[in-house]
mmCIF file of C-alpha atoms in Angstrom:
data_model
loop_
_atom_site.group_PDB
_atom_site.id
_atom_site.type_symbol
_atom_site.label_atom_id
_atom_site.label_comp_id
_atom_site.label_asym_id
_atom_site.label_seq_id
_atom_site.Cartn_x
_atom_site.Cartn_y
_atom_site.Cartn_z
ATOM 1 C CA UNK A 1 -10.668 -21.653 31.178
ATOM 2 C CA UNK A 2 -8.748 -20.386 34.091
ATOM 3 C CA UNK A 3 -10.211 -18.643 36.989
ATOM 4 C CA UNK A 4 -9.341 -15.390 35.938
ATOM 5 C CA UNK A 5 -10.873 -15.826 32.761
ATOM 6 C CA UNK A 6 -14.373 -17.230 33.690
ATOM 7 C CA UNK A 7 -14.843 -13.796 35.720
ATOM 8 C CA UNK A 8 -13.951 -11.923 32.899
ATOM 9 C CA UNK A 9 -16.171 -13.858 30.868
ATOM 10 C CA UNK A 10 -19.207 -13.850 33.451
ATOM 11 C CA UNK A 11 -18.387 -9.494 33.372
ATOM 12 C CA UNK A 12 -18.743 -9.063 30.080
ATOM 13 C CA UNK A 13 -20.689 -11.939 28.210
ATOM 14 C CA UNK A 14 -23.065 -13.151 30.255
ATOM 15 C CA UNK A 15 -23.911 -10.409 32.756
ATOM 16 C CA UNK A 16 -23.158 -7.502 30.105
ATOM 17 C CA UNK A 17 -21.980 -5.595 33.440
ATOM 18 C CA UNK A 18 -19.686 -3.455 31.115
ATOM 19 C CA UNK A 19 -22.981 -2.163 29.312
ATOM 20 C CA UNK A 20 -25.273 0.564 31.455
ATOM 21 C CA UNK A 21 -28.801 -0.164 31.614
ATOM 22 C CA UNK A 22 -29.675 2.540 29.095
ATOM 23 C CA UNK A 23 -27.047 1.002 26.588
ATOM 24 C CA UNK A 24 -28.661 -2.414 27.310
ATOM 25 C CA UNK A 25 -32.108 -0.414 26.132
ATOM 26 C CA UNK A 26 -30.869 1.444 23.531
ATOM 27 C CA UNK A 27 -28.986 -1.325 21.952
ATOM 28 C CA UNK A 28 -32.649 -3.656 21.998
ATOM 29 C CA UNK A 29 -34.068 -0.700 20.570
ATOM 30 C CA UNK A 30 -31.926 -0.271 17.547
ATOM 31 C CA UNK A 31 -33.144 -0.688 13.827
ATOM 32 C CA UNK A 32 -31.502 -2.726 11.821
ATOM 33 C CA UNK A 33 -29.171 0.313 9.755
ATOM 34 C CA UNK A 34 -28.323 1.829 13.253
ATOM 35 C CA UNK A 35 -26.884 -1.409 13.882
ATOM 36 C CA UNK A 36 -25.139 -1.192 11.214
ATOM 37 C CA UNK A 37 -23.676 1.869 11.404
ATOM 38 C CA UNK A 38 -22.589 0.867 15.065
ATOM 39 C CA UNK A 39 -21.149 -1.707 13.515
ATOM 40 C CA UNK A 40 -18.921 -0.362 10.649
ATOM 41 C CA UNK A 41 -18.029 2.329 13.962
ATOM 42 C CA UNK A 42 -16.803 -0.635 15.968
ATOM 43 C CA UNK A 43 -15.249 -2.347 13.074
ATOM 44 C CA UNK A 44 -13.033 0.702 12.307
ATOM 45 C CA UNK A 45 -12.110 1.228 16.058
ATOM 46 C CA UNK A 46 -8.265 1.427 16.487
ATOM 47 C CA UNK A 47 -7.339 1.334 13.075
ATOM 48 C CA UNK A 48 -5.110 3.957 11.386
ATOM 49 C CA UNK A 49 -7.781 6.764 9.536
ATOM 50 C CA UNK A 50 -7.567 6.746 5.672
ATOM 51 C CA UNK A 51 -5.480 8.793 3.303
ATOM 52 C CA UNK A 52 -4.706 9.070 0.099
ATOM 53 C CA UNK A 53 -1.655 6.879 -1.177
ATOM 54 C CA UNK A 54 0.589 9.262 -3.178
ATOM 55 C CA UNK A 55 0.327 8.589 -6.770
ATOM 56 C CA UNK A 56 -1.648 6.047 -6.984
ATOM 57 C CA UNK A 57 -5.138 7.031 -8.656
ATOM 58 C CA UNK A 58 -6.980 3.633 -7.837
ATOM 59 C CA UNK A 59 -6.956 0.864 -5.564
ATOM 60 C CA UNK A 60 -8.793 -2.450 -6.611
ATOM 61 C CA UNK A 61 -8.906 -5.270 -3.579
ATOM 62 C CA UNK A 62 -8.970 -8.980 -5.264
ATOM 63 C CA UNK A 63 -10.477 -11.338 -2.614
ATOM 64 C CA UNK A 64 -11.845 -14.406 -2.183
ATOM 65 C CA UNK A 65 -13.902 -15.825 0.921
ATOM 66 C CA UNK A 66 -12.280 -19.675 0.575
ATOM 67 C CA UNK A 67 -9.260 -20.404 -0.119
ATOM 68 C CA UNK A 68 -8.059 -22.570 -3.184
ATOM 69 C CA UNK A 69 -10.471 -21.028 -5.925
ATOM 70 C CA UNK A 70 -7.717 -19.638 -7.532
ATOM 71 C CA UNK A 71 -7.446 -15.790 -6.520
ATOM 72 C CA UNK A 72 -4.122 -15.470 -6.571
ATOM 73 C CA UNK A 73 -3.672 -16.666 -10.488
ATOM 74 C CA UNK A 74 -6.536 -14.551 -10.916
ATOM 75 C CA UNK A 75 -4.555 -11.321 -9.602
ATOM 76 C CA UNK A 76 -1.335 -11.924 -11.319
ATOM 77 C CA UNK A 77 -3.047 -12.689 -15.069
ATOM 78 C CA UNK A 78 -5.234 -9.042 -14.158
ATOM 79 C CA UNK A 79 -2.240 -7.438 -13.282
ATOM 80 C CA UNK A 80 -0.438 -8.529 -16.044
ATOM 81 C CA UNK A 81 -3.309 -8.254 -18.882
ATOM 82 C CA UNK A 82 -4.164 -4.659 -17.746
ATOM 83 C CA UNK A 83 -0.793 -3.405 -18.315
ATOM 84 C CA UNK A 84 -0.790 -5.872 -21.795
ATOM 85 C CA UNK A 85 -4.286 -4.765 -22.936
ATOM 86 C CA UNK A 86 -3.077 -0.908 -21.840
ATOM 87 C CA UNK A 87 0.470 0.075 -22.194
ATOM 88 C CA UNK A 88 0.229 3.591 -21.132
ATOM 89 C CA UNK A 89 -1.065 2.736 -17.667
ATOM 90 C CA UNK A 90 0.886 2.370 -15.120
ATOM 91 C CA UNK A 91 -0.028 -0.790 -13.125
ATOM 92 C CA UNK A 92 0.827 -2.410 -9.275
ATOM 93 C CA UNK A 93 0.460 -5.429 -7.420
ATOM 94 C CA UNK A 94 0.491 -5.571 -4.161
ATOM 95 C CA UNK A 95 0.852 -9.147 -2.238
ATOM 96 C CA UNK A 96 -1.275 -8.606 1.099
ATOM 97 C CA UNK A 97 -1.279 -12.325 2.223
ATOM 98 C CA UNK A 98 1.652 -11.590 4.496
ATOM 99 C CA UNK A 99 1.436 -15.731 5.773
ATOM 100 C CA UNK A 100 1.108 -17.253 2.145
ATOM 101 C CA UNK A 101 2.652 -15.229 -0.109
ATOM 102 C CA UNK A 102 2.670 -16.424 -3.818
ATOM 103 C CA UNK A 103 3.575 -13.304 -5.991
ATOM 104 C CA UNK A 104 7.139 -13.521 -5.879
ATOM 105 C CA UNK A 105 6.826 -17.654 -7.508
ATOM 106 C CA UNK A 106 3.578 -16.457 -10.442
ATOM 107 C CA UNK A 107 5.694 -13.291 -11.184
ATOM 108 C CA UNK A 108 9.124 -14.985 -11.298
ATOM 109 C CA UNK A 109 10.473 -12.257 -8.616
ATOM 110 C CA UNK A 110 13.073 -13.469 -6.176
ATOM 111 C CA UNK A 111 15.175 -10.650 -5.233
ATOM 112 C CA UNK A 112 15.282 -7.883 -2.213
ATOM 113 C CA UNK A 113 13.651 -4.921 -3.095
ATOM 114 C CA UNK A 114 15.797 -1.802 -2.335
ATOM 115 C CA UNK A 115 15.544 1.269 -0.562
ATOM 116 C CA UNK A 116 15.703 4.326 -2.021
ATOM 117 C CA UNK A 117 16.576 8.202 -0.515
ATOM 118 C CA UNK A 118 12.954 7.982 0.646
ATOM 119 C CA UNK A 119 13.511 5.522 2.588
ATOM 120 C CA UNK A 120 11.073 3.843 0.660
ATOM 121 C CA UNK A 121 11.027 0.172 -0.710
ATOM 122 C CA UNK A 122 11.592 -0.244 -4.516
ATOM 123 C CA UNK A 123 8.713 -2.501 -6.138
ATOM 124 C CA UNK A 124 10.672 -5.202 -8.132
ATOM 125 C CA UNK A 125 9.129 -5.166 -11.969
ATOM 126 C CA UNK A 126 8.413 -7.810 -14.264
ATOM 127 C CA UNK A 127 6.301 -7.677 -17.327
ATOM 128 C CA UNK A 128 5.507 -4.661 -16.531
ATOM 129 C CA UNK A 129 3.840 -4.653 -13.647
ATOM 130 C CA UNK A 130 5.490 -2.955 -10.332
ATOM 131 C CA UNK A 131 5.195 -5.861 -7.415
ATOM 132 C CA UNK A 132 5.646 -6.112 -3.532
ATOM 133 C CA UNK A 133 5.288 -9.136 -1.502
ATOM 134 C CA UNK A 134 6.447 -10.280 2.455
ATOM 135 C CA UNK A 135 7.598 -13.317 0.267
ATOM 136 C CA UNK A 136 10.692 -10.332 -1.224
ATOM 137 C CA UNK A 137 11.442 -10.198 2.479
ATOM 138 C CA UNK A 138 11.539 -13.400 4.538
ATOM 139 C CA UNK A 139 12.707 -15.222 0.987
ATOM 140 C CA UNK A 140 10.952 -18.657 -0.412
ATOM 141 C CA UNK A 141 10.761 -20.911 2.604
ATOM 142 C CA UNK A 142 10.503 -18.234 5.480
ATOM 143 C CA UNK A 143 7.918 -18.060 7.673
ATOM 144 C CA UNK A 144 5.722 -15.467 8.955
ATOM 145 C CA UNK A 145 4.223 -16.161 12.429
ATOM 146 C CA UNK A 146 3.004 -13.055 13.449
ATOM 147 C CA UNK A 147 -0.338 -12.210 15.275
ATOM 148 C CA UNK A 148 -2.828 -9.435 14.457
ATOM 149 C CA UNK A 149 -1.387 -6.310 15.157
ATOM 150 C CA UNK A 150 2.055 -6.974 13.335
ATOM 151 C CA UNK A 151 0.425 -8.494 10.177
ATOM 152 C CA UNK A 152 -1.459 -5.139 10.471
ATOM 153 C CA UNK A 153 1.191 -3.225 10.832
ATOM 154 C CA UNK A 154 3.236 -5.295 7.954
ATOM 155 C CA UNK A 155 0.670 -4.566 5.189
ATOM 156 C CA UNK A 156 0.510 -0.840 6.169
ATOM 157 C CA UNK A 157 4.936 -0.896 5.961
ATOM 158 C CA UNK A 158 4.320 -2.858 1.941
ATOM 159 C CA UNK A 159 1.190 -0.726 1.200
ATOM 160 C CA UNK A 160 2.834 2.603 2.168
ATOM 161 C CA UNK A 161 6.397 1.875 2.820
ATOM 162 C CA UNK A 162 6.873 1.152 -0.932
ATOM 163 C CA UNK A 163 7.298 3.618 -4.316
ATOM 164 C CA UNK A 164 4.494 3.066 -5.863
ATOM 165 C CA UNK A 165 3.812 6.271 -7.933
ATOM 166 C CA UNK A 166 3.227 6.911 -10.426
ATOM 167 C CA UNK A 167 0.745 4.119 -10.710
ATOM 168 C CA UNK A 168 -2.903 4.114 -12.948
ATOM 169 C CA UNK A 169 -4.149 1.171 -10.941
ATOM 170 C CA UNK A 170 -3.107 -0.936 -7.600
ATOM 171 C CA UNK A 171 -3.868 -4.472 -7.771
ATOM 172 C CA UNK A 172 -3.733 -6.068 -3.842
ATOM 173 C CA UNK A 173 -4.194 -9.743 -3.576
ATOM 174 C CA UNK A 174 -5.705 -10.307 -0.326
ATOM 175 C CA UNK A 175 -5.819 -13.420 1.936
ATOM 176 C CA UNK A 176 -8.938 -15.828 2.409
ATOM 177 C CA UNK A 177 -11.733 -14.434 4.482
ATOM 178 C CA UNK A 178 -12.863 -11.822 6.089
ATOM 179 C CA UNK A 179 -9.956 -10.466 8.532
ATOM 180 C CA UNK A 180 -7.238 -8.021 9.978
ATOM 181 C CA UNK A 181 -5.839 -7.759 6.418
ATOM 182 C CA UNK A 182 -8.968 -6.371 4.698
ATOM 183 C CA UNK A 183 -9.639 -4.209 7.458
ATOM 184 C CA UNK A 184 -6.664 -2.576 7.848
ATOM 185 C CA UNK A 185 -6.291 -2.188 3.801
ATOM 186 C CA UNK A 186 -9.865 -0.710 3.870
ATOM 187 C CA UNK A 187 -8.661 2.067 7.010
ATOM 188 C CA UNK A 188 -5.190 2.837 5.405
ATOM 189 C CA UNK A 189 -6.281 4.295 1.753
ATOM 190 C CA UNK A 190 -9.612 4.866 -0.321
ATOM 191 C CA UNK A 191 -10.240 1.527 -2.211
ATOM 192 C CA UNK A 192 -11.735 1.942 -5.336
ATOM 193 C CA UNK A 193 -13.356 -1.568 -5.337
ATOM 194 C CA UNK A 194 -13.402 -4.957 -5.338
ATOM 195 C CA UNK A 195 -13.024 -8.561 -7.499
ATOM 196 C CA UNK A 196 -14.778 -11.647 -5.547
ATOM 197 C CA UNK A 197 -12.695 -15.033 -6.847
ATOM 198 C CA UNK A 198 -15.179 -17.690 -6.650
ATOM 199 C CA UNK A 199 -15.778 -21.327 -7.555
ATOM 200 C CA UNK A 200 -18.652 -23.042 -8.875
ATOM 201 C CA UNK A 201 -18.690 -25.061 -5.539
ATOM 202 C CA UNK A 202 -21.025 -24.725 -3.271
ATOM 203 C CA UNK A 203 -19.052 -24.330 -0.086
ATOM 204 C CA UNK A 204 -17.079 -21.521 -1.768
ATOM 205 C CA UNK A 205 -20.208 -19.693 -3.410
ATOM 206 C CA UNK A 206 -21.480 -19.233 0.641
ATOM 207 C CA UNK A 207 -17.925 -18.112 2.106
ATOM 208 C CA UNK A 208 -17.844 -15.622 -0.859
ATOM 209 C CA UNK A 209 -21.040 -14.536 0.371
ATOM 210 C CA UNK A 210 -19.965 -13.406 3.514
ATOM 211 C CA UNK A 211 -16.588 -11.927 2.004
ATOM 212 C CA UNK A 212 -19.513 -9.535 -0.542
ATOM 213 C CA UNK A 213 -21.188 -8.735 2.869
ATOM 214 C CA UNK A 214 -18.365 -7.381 4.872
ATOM 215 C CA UNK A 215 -17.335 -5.307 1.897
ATOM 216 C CA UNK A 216 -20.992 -3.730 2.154
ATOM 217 C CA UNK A 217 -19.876 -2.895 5.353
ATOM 218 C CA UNK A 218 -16.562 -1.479 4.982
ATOM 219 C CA UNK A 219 -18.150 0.969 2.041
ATOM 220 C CA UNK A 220 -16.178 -0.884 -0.615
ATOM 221 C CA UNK A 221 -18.892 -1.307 -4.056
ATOM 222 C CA UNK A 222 -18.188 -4.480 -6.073
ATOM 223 C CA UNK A 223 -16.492 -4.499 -9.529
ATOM 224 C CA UNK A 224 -17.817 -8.099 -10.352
ATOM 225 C CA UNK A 225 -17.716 -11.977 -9.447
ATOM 226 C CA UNK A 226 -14.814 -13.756 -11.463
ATOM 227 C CA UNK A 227 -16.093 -17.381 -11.413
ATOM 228 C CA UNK A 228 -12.602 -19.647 -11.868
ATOM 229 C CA UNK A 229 -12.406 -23.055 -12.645
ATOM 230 C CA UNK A 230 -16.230 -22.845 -14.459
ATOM 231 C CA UNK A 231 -15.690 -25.713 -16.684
ATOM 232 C CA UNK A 232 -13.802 -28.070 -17.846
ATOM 233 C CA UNK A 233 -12.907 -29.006 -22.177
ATOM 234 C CA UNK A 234 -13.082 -32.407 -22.691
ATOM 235 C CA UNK A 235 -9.388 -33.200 -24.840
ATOM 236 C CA UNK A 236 -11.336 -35.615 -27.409
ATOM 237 C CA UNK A 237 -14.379 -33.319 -28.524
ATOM 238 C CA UNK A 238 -13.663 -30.059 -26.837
ATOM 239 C CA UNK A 239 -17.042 -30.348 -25.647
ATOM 240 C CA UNK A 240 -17.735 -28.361 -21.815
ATOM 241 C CA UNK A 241 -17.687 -30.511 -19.101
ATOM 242 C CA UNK A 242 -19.234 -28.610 -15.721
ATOM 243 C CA UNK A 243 -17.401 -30.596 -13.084
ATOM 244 C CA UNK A 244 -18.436 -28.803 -9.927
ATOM 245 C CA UNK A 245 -22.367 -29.170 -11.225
ATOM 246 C CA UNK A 246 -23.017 -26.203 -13.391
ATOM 247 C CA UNK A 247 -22.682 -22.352 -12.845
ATOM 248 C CA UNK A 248 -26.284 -21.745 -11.776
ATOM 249 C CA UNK A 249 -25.027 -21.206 -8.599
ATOM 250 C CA UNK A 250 -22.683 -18.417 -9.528
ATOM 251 C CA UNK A 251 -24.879 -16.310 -11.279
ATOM 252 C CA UNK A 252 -27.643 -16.929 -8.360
ATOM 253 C CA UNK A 253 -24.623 -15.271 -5.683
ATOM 254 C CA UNK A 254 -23.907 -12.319 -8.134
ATOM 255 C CA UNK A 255 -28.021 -11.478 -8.464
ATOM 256 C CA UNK A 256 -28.425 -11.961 -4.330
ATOM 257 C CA UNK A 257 -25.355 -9.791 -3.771
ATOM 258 C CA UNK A 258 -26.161 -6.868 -6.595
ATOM 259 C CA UNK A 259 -22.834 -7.355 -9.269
ATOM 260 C CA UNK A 260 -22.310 -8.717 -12.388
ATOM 261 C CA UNK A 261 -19.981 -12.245 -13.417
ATOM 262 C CA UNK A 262 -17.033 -9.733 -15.101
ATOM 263 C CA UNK A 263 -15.252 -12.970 -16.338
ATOM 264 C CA UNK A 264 -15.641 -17.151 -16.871
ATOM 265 C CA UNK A 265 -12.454 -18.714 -16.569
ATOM 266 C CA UNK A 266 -12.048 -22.559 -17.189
ATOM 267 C CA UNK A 267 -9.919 -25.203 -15.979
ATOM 268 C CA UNK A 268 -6.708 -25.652 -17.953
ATOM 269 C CA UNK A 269 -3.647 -27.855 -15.942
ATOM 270 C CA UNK A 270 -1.279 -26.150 -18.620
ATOM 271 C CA UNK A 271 -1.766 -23.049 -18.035
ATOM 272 C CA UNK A 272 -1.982 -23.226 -14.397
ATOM 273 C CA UNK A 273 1.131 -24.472 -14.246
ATOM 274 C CA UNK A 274 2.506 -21.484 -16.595
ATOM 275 C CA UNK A 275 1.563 -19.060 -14.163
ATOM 276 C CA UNK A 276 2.971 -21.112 -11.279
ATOM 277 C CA UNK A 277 5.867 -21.127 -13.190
ATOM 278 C CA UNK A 278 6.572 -17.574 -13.600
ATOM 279 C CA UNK A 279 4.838 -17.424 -17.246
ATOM 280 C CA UNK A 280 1.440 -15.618 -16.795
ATOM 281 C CA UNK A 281 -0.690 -17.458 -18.953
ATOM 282 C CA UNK A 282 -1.927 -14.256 -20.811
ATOM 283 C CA UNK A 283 1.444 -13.613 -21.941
ATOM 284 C CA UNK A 284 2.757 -17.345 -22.482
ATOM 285 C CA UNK A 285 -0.090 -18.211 -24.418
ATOM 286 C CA UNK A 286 -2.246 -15.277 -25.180
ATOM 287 C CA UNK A 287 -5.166 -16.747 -27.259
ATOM 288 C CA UNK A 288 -5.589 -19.888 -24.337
ATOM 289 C CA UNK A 289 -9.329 -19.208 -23.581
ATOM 290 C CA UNK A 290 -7.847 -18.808 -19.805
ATOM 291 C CA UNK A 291 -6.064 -16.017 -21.187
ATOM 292 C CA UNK A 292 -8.851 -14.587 -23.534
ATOM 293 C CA UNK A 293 -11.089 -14.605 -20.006
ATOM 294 C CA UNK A 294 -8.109 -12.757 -17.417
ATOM 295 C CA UNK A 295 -8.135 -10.491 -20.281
ATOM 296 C CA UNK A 296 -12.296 -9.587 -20.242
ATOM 297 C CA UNK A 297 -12.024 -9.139 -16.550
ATOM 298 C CA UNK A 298 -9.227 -6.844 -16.859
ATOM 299 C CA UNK A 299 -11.343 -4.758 -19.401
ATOM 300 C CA UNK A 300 -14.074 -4.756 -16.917
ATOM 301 C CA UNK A 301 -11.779 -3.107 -14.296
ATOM 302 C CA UNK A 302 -11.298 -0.563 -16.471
ATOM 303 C CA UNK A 303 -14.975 0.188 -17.295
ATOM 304 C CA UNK A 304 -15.782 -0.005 -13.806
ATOM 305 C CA UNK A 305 -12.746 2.817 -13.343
ATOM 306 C CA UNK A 306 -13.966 5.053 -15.873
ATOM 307 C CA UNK A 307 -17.562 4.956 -14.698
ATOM 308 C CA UNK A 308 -17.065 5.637 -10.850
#
C-alpha cells in the first residue's frame, strides 16, 4: 500500500473522519431493519432507476451463488420446456454472464444478431426461444476483460438494447455470486423473481445462501430452489445413488430461506452432454427423467406467474 493510499485508508476506515459525530451516533443507534433499509439505499446508489422493459410482461433471474452446479443447463432446458410445455407464450433468454457466456454453445446459436430500424439488436431464435448473449458479439473464443462499470453498462445495452417484445416471460442467466450483474439487472427493470441453482454439496448449499439473502435485499421474492445433480442411477439396478451425501441439506436451505425445492434434477453424463451440444435435453430426449424434472420447474414458473 502506497503512501497515498494508507492516508486514505487511515481517513476513512479507521478514523471514520468522513462520518460526523452525529452519523457515528446515529449509525450505533440503528435497529437492525433501519440498517437495512440504509443498506438496500446504498446498494442502489448510482445505478440507473427501474423501468418497465417494453413488452416484456415478466422477468425471472436464474442464479446460482457457486459456480459449477449447473445453472446454466438449468436456464436453457427452462427456457426451452416453457415454450415446449406452452406454445402460445412467447419466451426469452437472456445471457447476463457477460465473462462466461455459454448460451450461444447449449442453444446451438453462432451468428451476429442484427440491427433493426430501431436500432435495436435482433434476438437470434432457436427452438423457439428468442436468445441474446455477449458470446453473439465477441464470437466463441473472445474475451471479455472489462471492469465494473462496462460489464454494467453491457448487460443494460443486451437487456434493453435488444427486441424483445412481444415476450410472456424473460429468462436471464446470471453469473456466480452476488455482484455488479445482479445489481444492475435488479435497478434496470422490475424482476418478477428468482430460481436459486444449487447442489447437494455443502459448500454450494452456504454460497446459495448468501445469493437468497441479497435477493431479500434487492426486493426480489423467490420462485423456488432447483437442486441439480441430486442423485445419481446406478446403470445395473437403476437403484439412487446420493453421491454428494443425501439432499437433507437442500431441503434444510429452502425451510431457513422461506421457498419451496420447485424441481430434483439428477445426474445424467448423456444428457449433459446433449445440452452442451446444442440438443436441450427436454427436446432430444423428452421422457429422460432430467427432462421430466426441467419440465416441473418450468411448470412451477408458471404457477408462481399466475399467482403474483
Amino acid at each position: 500500500m502506497n503512501l497515498v493510499n494508507r492516508i486514505v485508508y487511515r481517513r476513512t476506515f479507521r478514523n471514520n473522519s468522513w462520518l460526523s459525530s452525529v452519523e457515528r451516533r446515529n449509525a450505533s443507534t440503528l435497529t437492525k431493519d433501519d440498517r437495512e433499509k440504509r443498506q438496500k439505499e446504498m446498494m442502489s446508489r448510482g445505478l440507473p432507476k427501474r423501468k418497465p422493459l417494453p413488452g416484456v410482461k415478466h422477468i425471472i433471474l436464474v442464479a446460482s451463488g457457486k459456480g459449477g452446479v449447473g445453472k446454466s443447463t438449468a436456464a436453457v432446458n427452462i427456457a426451452v420446456a416453457l415454450k415446449k410445455l406452452y406454445p402460445s407464450k412467447e419466451v426469452g433468454l437472456l445471457d447476463a454472464d457477460v465473462f462466461g457466456p455459454s448460451i450461444p454453445l447449449m442453444m446451438n446459436l453462432h451468428e451476429n444478431p442484427l440491427v433493426n430500424e430501431n436500432n435495436l439488436m435482433i434476438p437470434l431464435v432457436n427452438f423457439g426461444v428468442k436468445c441474446m448473449s455477449m458470446g453473439f458479439l465477441v464470437g466463441d473464443k473472445g474475451a471479455v476483460v472489462w471492469r465494473g462499470l462496462m460489464v454494467m453498462n453491457a448487460v443494460e445495452k443486451l437487456l434493453r438494447g435488444s427486441a424483445w417484445a412481444p415476450l410472456d416471460v424473460l429468462l436471464v442467466d446470471t453469473p456466480p455470486g452476488t455482484g455488479d450483474t445482479h445489481l444492475s439487472l435488479a435497478q434496470l427493470a422490475p424482476i418478477s423473481g428468482a430460481v436459486l441453482v444449487t447442489t447437494p454439496r455443502k459448500a454450494a448449499l452456504q454460497v446459495t445462501q448468501r445469493g437468497a439473502s441479497m435477493f431479500e435485499k434487492l426486493d426480489i421474492p423467490l420462485v423456488g430452489l432447483v437442486n441439480n445433480m441430486a442423485w445419481a442411477s446406478c446403470s445395473s439396478c437403476n437403484s439412487k445413488m446420493n453421491i454428494f451425501g443425501g439432499n437433507e441439506g437442500v431441503k434444510q436451505l429452502a425451510s431457513d430461506i422461506g421457498t419451496q425445492i420447485i424441481g430434483e434434477i439428477p445426474i445424467d453424463g448423456a444428457a449433459a452432454e446433449l445440452t452442451e451440444g446444442g440438443r436441450p435435453v427436454v427436446v432430444s430426449q423428452p421422457e429422460n427423467i432430467q427432462a421430466l424434472g426441467f419440465n416441473a420447474v418450468a411448470e412451477k414458473i408458471v404457477e408462481f406467474l399466475d399467482t403474483h
